[in-house]
């Protein structure tokens, strides 16, 4: 990978508004096509060679926007074919074994616990973004018979997923509890620093950082963090991967605003689609779940910091500076007008200087790091969830600015995994599926 500064120097900055839509579209389709592995698509070649849970949501939308509706639905069907019998959906499905990723199936050791005869998987989950993607595909698919058939086929799996979350992951404030930082999707967010420090470090002698073969180490989590990540995996494995009891079993248990927001929106989206499919009986239960998760988010509002913050269940304390997780309350439509205005004022202040929107950590926080993964860089998925959360509200202008700013990032440096908020240069993995997929679905739609 070229050094970031070289890349910026070598390539003229393209104003997103002037970039050629057709070229951007062709490039995004090429990324998805290169990352497709038959029935599902990997997040990035080399770095992430399997099917990831929450990535599957945006990836399916990208295929739909590319016009391949069969592949779009296939992504969701494929993920849910690996659902465990109690409704739990694993965060990685190991469809084809690869040497490029650690920790692989041997470390997780879940064989025999998942879908009968199914592939090996991890034993932790990720936010249920594919549920909202299913509802969005259903609304947009021009072939109405296919849309009804596909959503109907997925329906019991989607309902089982959100009801499992409601049953097994309820925290003291009514928000969703993540039992591993990887579950939040924002692996090394500074919000997890304190709770992670209290977890055991792995004694695994073969801790292999295969990620740093592809991406510079200073753009990734640290090895100490990895030792703790694996220490939590070991504790959950020793507890037998009982996915009904992980809140009690895990040394890490944190109510996460971002996860809760995605769950709340998922349940609300399903409730809205229920009557179209004749599943009215499910609608009330789903609406109740969505409302209880929105209430959970409100209970995590920190008045002094004017931000939604995560809550460490073990230490019984709120944790972290202002991070992207708290901002996702907007995606759930949870924040009332006054709270939304406070969040928006903060983002505008962050990006009114030279910073690109939306940094994943408060740039004024001591923990901010502009290039290290979830500790500052801009991510296309976060921008999409924030902008969509604001669309049609009093803050429509900011939604439009975030969208055009994101377009400028991908138009200049391509479909990188994340971007440095100081100058917008692309970092992390290249040819990243959700950056390409959301370009198709969101930025070019
Ligand atoms: C990283 C990200 C996570 C994502 C995965 C695959 O682990 O932190 O959010 O799901 O990569 O793209």
Short mmCIF file of N, CA and C and ligand atoms in Angstrom, two decimals, residues 42-44 47-48 50-56 59 91-92 101 126-127 181-182 184-188 220-221 226 373-374 379 381 417 432-434, ligand 1:
data_model
loop_
_atom_site.label_atom_id
_atom_site.label_comp_id
_atom_site.label_asym_id
_atom_site.label_seq_id
_atom_site.Cartn_x
_atom_site.Cartn_y
_atom_site.Cartn_z
N UNK A 42 -17.20 -11.31 0.86
CA UNK A 42 -16.33 -11.04 2.02
C UNK A 42 -16.12 -9.53 2.15
N UNK A 43 -15.83 -9.03 3.37
CA UNK A 43 -15.64 -7.59 3.56
C UNK A 43 -14.44 -7.03 2.81
N UNK A 44 -13.35 -7.79 2.75
CA UNK A 44 -12.16 -7.32 2.04
C UNK A 44 -11.26 -8.52 1.79
N UNK A 47 -7.67 -9.46 4.29
CA UNK A 47 -7.89 -9.01 5.67
C UNK A 47 -9.09 -9.70 6.33
N UNK A 48 -10.20 -9.80 5.61
CA UNK A 48 -11.44 -10.38 6.17
C UNK A 48 -12.03 -11.39 5.17
N UNK A 50 -14.04 -13.99 5.26
CA UNK A 50 -15.25 -14.78 5.56
C UNK A 50 -16.49 -13.89 5.44
N UNK A 51 -17.64 -14.44 5.81
CA UNK A 51 -18.85 -13.60 5.83
C UNK A 51 -18.98 -13.00 7.23
N UNK A 52 -19.08 -11.67 7.29
CA UNK A 52 -19.27 -10.99 8.57
C UNK A 52 -20.73 -10.56 8.72
N UNK A 53 -21.21 -10.63 9.94
CA UNK A 53 -22.63 -10.40 10.19
C UNK A 53 -23.11 -9.01 9.77
N UNK A 54 -22.63 -7.96 10.42
CA UNK A 54 -23.26 -6.67 10.13
C UNK A 54 -22.85 -6.13 8.77
N UNK A 55 -21.67 -6.54 8.27
CA UNK A 55 -21.28 -6.15 6.90
C UNK A 55 -22.30 -6.64 5.88
N UNK A 56 -22.95 -7.79 6.18
CA UNK A 56 -23.89 -8.38 5.24
C UNK A 56 -25.06 -7.43 4.92
N UNK A 59 -23.73 -4.78 2.41
CA UNK A 59 -23.32 -5.48 1.18
C UNK A 59 -24.55 -5.90 0.37
N UNK A 91 -21.06 -13.68 14.52
CA UNK A 91 -20.46 -12.49 13.88
C UNK A 91 -19.59 -12.82 12.69
N UNK A 92 -19.07 -14.04 12.65
CA UNK A 92 -18.36 -14.48 11.43
C UNK A 92 -18.83 -15.90 11.08
N UNK A 101 -6.68 -15.15 8.17
CA UNK A 101 -7.35 -14.52 9.32
C UNK A 101 -7.10 -15.29 10.60
N UNK A 126 -23.04 -9.67 16.29
CA UNK A 126 -22.80 -8.29 15.87
C UNK A 126 -24.16 -7.62 15.67
N UNK A 127 -24.20 -6.28 15.54
CA UNK A 127 -25.49 -5.60 15.40
C UNK A 127 -26.33 -6.12 14.22
N UNK A 181 -15.85 -6.62 22.67
CA UNK A 181 -15.76 -5.41 21.83
C UNK A 181 -16.07 -5.70 20.36
N UNK A 182 -15.67 -6.88 19.88
CA UNK A 182 -15.95 -7.22 18.47
C UNK A 182 -17.45 -7.25 18.20
N UNK A 184 -19.61 -5.11 19.04
CA UNK A 184 -20.13 -3.76 18.76
C UNK A 184 -19.83 -3.35 17.33
N UNK A 185 -18.88 -4.06 16.69
CA UNK A 185 -18.44 -3.67 15.34
C UNK A 185 -17.41 -2.56 15.38
N UNK A 186 -17.23 -1.93 16.55
CA UNK A 186 -16.29 -0.81 16.68
C UNK A 186 -15.18 -1.25 17.63
N UNK A 187 -14.43 -2.24 17.18
CA UNK A 187 -13.56 -3.07 18.01
C UNK A 187 -12.74 -2.33 19.07
N UNK A 188 -11.98 -1.31 18.64
CA UNK A 188 -11.09 -0.66 19.60
C UNK A 188 -11.55 0.75 19.95
N UNK A 220 -4.24 -0.12 13.34
CA UNK A 220 -5.01 -1.27 13.85
C UNK A 220 -5.02 -1.26 15.38
N UNK A 221 -5.84 -2.13 16.00
CA UNK A 221 -5.76 -2.28 17.46
C UNK A 221 -4.36 -2.74 17.87
N UNK A 226 -5.46 -7.13 21.53
CA UNK A 226 -5.73 -8.46 20.97
C UNK A 226 -5.65 -9.55 22.03
N UNK A 373 -8.09 3.05 13.39
CA UNK A 373 -9.30 2.22 13.34
C UNK A 373 -10.53 2.95 13.90
N UNK A 374 -11.08 2.54 15.03
CA UNK A 374 -12.31 3.16 15.55
C UNK A 374 -12.02 4.26 16.57
N UNK A 379 -15.60 6.51 8.94
CA UNK A 379 -16.04 5.25 8.30
C UNK A 379 -17.31 5.53 7.48
N UNK A 381 -19.74 3.53 6.78
CA UNK A 381 -20.96 3.00 7.40
C UNK A 381 -21.49 3.95 8.47
N UNK A 417 -11.15 1.22 3.81
CA UNK A 417 -11.88 0.79 5.00
C UNK A 417 -12.24 2.00 5.86
N UNK A 432 -12.74 -2.27 0.08
CA UNK A 432 -13.57 -2.68 1.22
C UNK A 432 -15.04 -2.71 0.80
N UNK A 433 -15.68 -3.84 1.03
CA UNK A 433 -17.01 -4.05 0.44
C UNK A 433 -18.04 -3.03 0.88
N UNK A 434 -18.15 -2.73 2.21
CA UNK A 434 -19.27 -1.85 2.55
C UNK A 434 -19.06 -0.42 2.07
C1 LIG B 1 -13.53 -5.18 11.58
C2 LIG B 1 -14.53 -4.10 11.97
C3 LIG B 1 -15.91 -4.69 12.03
C4 LIG B 1 -16.23 -5.36 10.71
C5 LIG B 1 -15.15 -6.36 10.31
C6 LIG B 1 -15.32 -6.88 8.90
O1 LIG B 1 -13.43 -6.16 12.56
O2 LIG B 1 -14.17 -3.51 13.18
O3 LIG B 1 -16.86 -3.70 12.30
O4 LIG B 1 -17.45 -6.01 10.79
O5 LIG B 1 -13.90 -5.75 10.37
O6 LIG B 1 -15.41 -5.83 7.99
#
